[in-house]
Amino acid sequence: MSSLAAARADNFYYPPEWTPNQGSLNKFHGQHALRERARKIDQGILIVRFEMPFNVWCGGCNSMIAKGVRFNAEKKQVGNYYSTKIWNFTMKSACCKHEIVIQTDPKNTEYVIISGAQRKTEEFDIEDAETFALPADEERGKLADPFYRLEHEGEDLQKKKEAEPVLVRLQRVSDARHSDDYALNKALRAQLRNQKKRVAEEEGVSKKLGLGIRLLPATKEDAAIAAGMKFSSKFERNRKEKRALINSASIFPGSTRSSMSVDKKRLELGSKRRKIKAGTASKLLTGGFKPSSWSKSSASS
């Protein structure tokens, strides 16, 4: 935005034809300082943003309008309660454009729906909400009577005695938690330092193992699972054969090559025999092996 446009937006731009004798800029342009909000100011109406003070049912389409929904409302004064003004707010619902009228009630310090909507009745249990029941208007007037206060003073003292142990216990817990702020802060910082140290150690172990993720600390369940793991017999057999080959090899350099070659051939022959036996067993199981005449004669004898 250019400087001229910014000055016009902030209403600080004075055109060349303006003179101080013509008054303010609003008077010069023939407009109100509140612009569109004051288009009905001659009728005593001002456009304001009104927030719904409670949940209501719309009178036009019977849909619920939640507490906190905002409207462009026409605000005007309709009376006085002593020296306090009574304001009237007229707005249209967004669901069906139905007109809703709400008015302030300074006597009871609340809002009253005049027309166009119905307040949603919401009841709750005092014990579940953990609140105190406020006295009704009749009892408020009776409290000014000294005899009425004397009659109910015993009940109030009994309620106080019943609630006192709970309050004392809560106060003790609060005092124990917040008695020494320095000690609590020190313990929290020590806990955070130990946590950072443990995370750094776990990341170091992961880097040594060549992993890109941080391993969690080992538990008893992990140890039990690892102890129950068994590798295949082929791996164990190969490991034993290699170790036997190393143990049977000569320690002299001259005979090492010959003995290694003999042992290597022996291992190759053993592996071939095992493959032949495995292939024969699989053919017998699948029915693909046909016995020879010699085997038949031996079987008949």
Coordinates of C-alpha atoms in Angstrom, one line a residue:
M1 CA 0.0 0.0 0.0
S2 CA 1.4 3.4 -1.0
S3 CA 1.7 6.2 1.5
L4 CA -1.3 8.1 0.0
A5 CA -3.5 5.0 0.2
A6 CA -2.4 4.4 3.8
A7 CA -3.2 8.0 4.7
R8 CA -6.6 7.7 3.1
A9 CA -7.3 4.4 4.9
D10 CA -6.4 5.9 8.3
N11 CA -8.5 9.0 7.5
F12 CA -5.5 11.3 7.7
Y13 CA -5.6 12.4 4.1
Y14 CA -6.6 16.1 3.6
P15 CA -7.6 16.9 0.0
P16 CA -6.4 20.2 -1.6
E17 CA -9.9 21.6 -1.6
W18 CA -10.3 21.2 2.2
T19 CA -9.9 24.3 4.4
P20 CA -9.9 24.5 8.2
N21 CA -13.1 26.5 8.1
Q22 CA -15.0 23.4 6.8
G23 CA -14.4 21.5 10.1
S24 CA -13.3 17.9 10.4
L25 CA -12.7 15.5 7.5
N26 CA -15.9 13.5 8.4
K27 CA -17.9 16.7 8.2
F28 CA -16.2 17.7 5.0
H29 CA -17.0 14.2 3.4
G30 CA -20.5 14.3 4.9
Q31 CA -20.2 11.0 6.8
H32 CA -20.2 9.8 10.4
A33 CA -17.0 8.8 12.2
L34 CA -18.4 5.2 12.6
R35 CA -19.2 5.0 8.9
E36 CA -21.7 2.1 8.1
R37 CA -22.2 1.3 11.7
A38 CA -23.9 4.6 12.2
R39 CA -26.2 4.6 9.2
K40 CA -29.3 4.6 11.5
I41 CA -27.8 6.9 14.1
D42 CA -30.6 9.4 13.5
Q43 CA -33.0 6.8 14.8
G44 CA -30.9 6.2 17.9
I45 CA -29.7 2.8 16.5
L46 CA -26.0 1.7 16.4
I47 CA -24.8 -1.4 14.6
V48 CA -22.6 -3.5 17.0
R49 CA -21.2 -7.0 17.3
F50 CA -23.4 -8.9 19.7
E51 CA -22.4 -12.3 21.2
M52 CA -25.1 -14.7 22.2
P53 CA -25.0 -15.0 26.1
F54 CA -26.5 -18.5 26.3
N55 CA -27.7 -21.4 24.2
V56 CA -31.1 -20.7 22.5
W57 CA -33.5 -22.3 20.1
C58 CA -34.3 -20.3 17.0
G59 CA -38.0 -19.4 16.7
G60 CA -38.0 -19.7 12.9
C61 CA -36.4 -23.1 12.2
N62 CA -36.1 -24.5 15.7
S63 CA -32.3 -25.0 15.4
M64 CA -30.0 -24.4 18.2
I65 CA -27.8 -21.3 18.4
A66 CA -24.8 -21.9 20.6
K67 CA -23.5 -19.6 23.2
G68 CA -20.8 -17.3 21.9
V69 CA -22.1 -17.0 18.3
R70 CA -21.8 -13.4 17.1
F71 CA -24.2 -11.3 15.2
N72 CA -24.4 -7.8 13.7
A73 CA -27.1 -6.4 16.0
E74 CA -28.9 -3.1 16.1
K75 CA -28.4 -1.6 19.5
K76 CA -30.8 1.0 20.9
Q77 CA -31.9 2.3 24.3
V78 CA -35.5 1.4 25.4
G79 CA -35.6 2.6 29.0
N80 CA -33.8 3.0 32.3
Y81 CA -33.5 1.1 35.5
Y82 CA -32.7 3.9 38.0
S83 CA -29.6 5.4 36.4
T84 CA -28.7 2.3 34.4
K85 CA -29.7 2.2 30.7
I86 CA -31.7 -0.7 29.3
W87 CA -30.4 -1.8 25.9
N88 CA -32.3 -3.6 23.2
F89 CA -30.4 -5.8 20.6
T90 CA -32.2 -6.8 17.4
M91 CA -30.4 -9.3 15.1
K92 CA -31.2 -11.9 12.4
S93 CA -30.3 -15.6 12.8
A94 CA -27.9 -17.0 10.2
C95 CA -30.0 -20.2 9.6
C96 CA -33.3 -18.7 8.5
K97 CA -32.9 -14.9 8.8
H98 CA -35.5 -14.9 11.6
E99 CA -35.5 -11.8 13.8
I100 CA -34.3 -12.2 17.4
V101 CA -34.7 -9.5 20.0
I102 CA -32.7 -9.6 23.3
Q103 CA -32.8 -7.1 26.1
T104 CA -30.7 -6.4 29.1
D105 CA -32.1 -6.8 32.6
P106 CA -30.1 -4.6 35.0
K107 CA -32.3 -5.6 38.0
N108 CA -31.3 -9.3 37.8
T109 CA -28.0 -8.7 35.9
E110 CA -28.8 -10.9 33.0
Y111 CA -30.2 -10.9 29.4
V112 CA -33.9 -11.5 28.6
I113 CA -35.2 -12.9 25.3
I114 CA -38.0 -10.6 24.1
S115 CA -39.0 -12.4 20.9
G116 CA -37.7 -14.7 18.1
A117 CA -36.0 -17.4 20.2
Q118 CA -36.4 -19.5 23.3
R119 CA -33.7 -20.1 25.9
K120 CA -32.4 -23.6 26.2
T121 CA -33.1 -25.1 29.7
E122 CA -29.9 -26.7 31.1
E123 CA -30.2 -28.4 34.5
F124 CA -27.3 -29.9 36.4
D125 CA -26.7 -31.5 39.7
I126 CA -25.0 -29.4 42.3
E127 CA -23.1 -32.3 43.8
D128 CA -21.8 -33.5 40.4
A129 CA -20.8 -29.9 39.5
E130 CA -19.2 -29.5 42.9
T131 CA -20.7 -26.1 43.5
F132 CA -22.8 -24.4 46.2
A133 CA -26.5 -23.8 45.9
L134 CA -27.2 -20.1 46.0
P135 CA -30.1 -19.0 48.2
A136 CA -33.4 -18.1 46.5
D137 CA -34.8 -14.6 46.4
E138 CA -37.2 -15.4 49.3
E139 CA -34.3 -16.7 51.5
R140 CA -32.2 -13.6 50.7
G141 CA -35.0 -11.5 52.1
K142 CA -35.4 -13.7 55.2
L143 CA -31.6 -13.4 56.0
A144 CA -32.3 -9.8 57.0
D145 CA -34.5 -11.2 59.9
P146 CA -32.2 -11.8 63.0
F147 CA -34.5 -14.6 64.3
Y148 CA -34.4 -16.5 61.0
R149 CA -30.6 -16.3 61.1
L150 CA -30.5 -17.5 64.7
E151 CA -32.6 -20.6 63.8
H152 CA -30.4 -21.6 60.9
E153 CA -27.1 -20.7 62.5
G154 CA -26.9 -24.2 64.0
E155 CA -27.4 -25.9 60.7
D156 CA -24.7 -23.8 59.1
L157 CA -22.2 -24.6 61.9
Q158 CA -22.9 -28.3 61.5
K159 CA -22.2 -28.1 57.7
K160 CA -19.0 -26.3 58.4
K161 CA -17.8 -29.0 60.8
E162 CA -18.6 -31.7 58.3
A163 CA -16.7 -29.9 55.5
E164 CA -13.8 -28.8 57.7
P165 CA -11.8 -32.1 57.6
V166 CA -11.8 -32.2 53.8
L167 CA -10.7 -28.5 53.6
V168 CA -8.0 -29.1 56.2
R169 CA -6.7 -32.1 54.3
L170 CA -6.7 -30.2 51.0
Q171 CA -4.8 -27.3 52.6
R172 CA -2.2 -29.7 54.0
V173 CA -1.6 -31.3 50.7
S174 CA -1.3 -27.9 49.0
D175 CA 1.1 -26.7 51.7
A176 CA 3.2 -29.8 51.3
R177 CA 3.5 -29.5 47.6
H178 CA 4.3 -25.8 47.5
S179 CA 6.1 -25.3 50.8
D180 CA 9.6 -25.1 49.3
D181 CA 9.7 -23.8 45.7
Y182 CA 13.4 -24.1 45.5
A183 CA 13.5 -27.8 46.5
L184 CA 10.7 -28.6 44.0
N185 CA 12.5 -26.7 41.2
K186 CA 15.8 -28.4 42.1
A187 CA 14.2 -31.9 42.0
L188 CA 12.6 -31.2 38.7
R189 CA 15.8 -30.0 37.1
A190 CA 17.7 -33.0 38.4
Q191 CA 15.0 -35.3 36.9
L192 CA 15.3 -33.5 33.5
R193 CA 19.1 -33.8 33.6
N194 CA 19.0 -37.5 34.3
Q195 CA 16.5 -37.9 31.5
K196 CA 18.7 -36.1 29.0
K197 CA 21.7 -38.1 30.1
R198 CA 19.8 -41.4 29.6
V199 CA 18.6 -40.3 26.1
A200 CA 22.2 -39.4 25.1
E201 CA 23.5 -42.8 26.3
E202 CA 20.8 -44.6 24.3
E203 CA 21.6 -42.6 21.2
G204 CA 25.3 -43.4 21.6
V205 CA 24.6 -47.1 21.8
S206 CA 22.4 -46.9 18.7
K207 CA 25.2 -45.1 16.8
K208 CA 27.7 -47.9 17.8
L209 CA 25.3 -50.5 16.4
G210 CA 24.8 -48.6 13.2
L211 CA 21.1 -47.9 13.8
G212 CA 19.3 -44.7 13.0
I213 CA 16.8 -45.0 15.8
R214 CA 17.1 -44.8 19.5
L215 CA 16.8 -48.1 21.3
L216 CA 14.7 -48.3 24.5
P217 CA 16.3 -49.7 27.6
A218 CA 16.3 -53.5 27.9
T219 CA 13.7 -55.2 30.1
K220 CA 13.3 -58.6 31.7
E221 CA 10.8 -59.6 29.0
D222 CA 13.4 -58.8 26.3
A223 CA 16.0 -60.9 28.0
A224 CA 13.5 -63.9 28.4
I225 CA 12.6 -63.7 24.7
A226 CA 16.3 -63.5 23.6
A227 CA 17.1 -66.5 25.8
G228 CA 14.3 -68.5 24.2
M229 CA 15.4 -67.8 20.6
K230 CA 17.1 -70.8 18.8
F231 CA 18.9 -70.6 15.5
S232 CA 18.5 -73.2 12.8
S233 CA 20.4 -76.5 12.9
K234 CA 22.1 -75.7 9.6
F235 CA 23.8 -72.7 11.1
E236 CA 24.9 -74.6 14.1
R237 CA 26.2 -77.5 12.0
N238 CA 28.2 -75.2 9.7
R239 CA 29.6 -73.4 12.7
K240 CA 30.7 -76.7 14.3
E241 CA 32.3 -77.9 11.0
K242 CA 34.2 -74.7 10.6
R243 CA 35.5 -74.9 14.1
A244 CA 36.5 -78.6 13.7
L245 CA 38.3 -77.6 10.5
I246 CA 40.2 -74.9 12.4
N247 CA 41.1 -77.2 15.2
S248 CA 42.3 -80.1 12.9
A249 CA 44.5 -77.8 10.8
S250 CA 48.2 -78.1 11.3
I251 CA 50.0 -75.3 13.1
F252 CA 53.0 -75.6 10.7
P253 CA 53.0 -73.5 7.6
G254 CA 54.3 -76.2 5.3
S255 CA 51.5 -78.7 5.8
T256 CA 48.7 -76.2 6.3
R257 CA 47.9 -75.9 2.6
S258 CA 47.7 -79.7 2.0
S259 CA 45.7 -80.4 5.1
M260 CA 43.3 -77.5 4.4
S261 CA 42.7 -78.8 0.9
V262 CA 42.0 -82.3 2.2
D263 CA 39.6 -81.1 4.8
K264 CA 37.9 -78.8 2.3
K265 CA 37.3 -81.8 -0.1
R266 CA 36.0 -83.8 2.8
L267 CA 33.5 -81.1 3.7
E268 CA 32.4 -80.8 0.1
L269 CA 31.8 -84.6 -0.1
G270 CA 29.8 -84.5 3.1
S271 CA 27.6 -81.7 1.9
K272 CA 27.0 -83.6 -1.4
R273 CA 26.0 -86.7 0.5
R274 CA 23.5 -84.7 2.6
K275 CA 22.0 -83.1 -0.5
I276 CA 21.6 -86.6 -2.1
K277 CA 19.9 -88.0 1.0
A278 CA 17.6 -85.0 1.3
G279 CA 16.6 -85.3 -2.4
T280 CA 15.9 -89.0 -2.0
A281 CA 13.8 -88.5 1.1
S282 CA 11.7 -85.8 -0.6
K283 CA 11.1 -88.1 -3.6
L284 CA 9.9 -90.9 -1.3
L285 CA 7.5 -88.6 0.4
T286 CA 6.1 -87.3 -2.9
G287 CA 5.9 -90.7 -4.6
G288 CA 8.3 -89.8 -7.4
F289 CA 11.0 -92.5 -6.5
K290 CA 10.7 -95.9 -8.1
P291 CA 12.5 -98.8 -6.3
S292 CA 14.9 -100.9 -8.4
S293 CA 14.4 -104.7 -9.2
W294 CA 17.1 -105.5 -6.5
S295 CA 15.2 -103.6 -3.9
K296 CA 11.9 -105.4 -4.9
S297 CA 13.5 -108.8 -4.7
S298 CA 15.0 -108.0 -1.3
A299 CA 11.7 -106.8 -0.1
S300 CA 9.9 -110.0 -1.3
S301 CA 12.5 -112.2 0.3

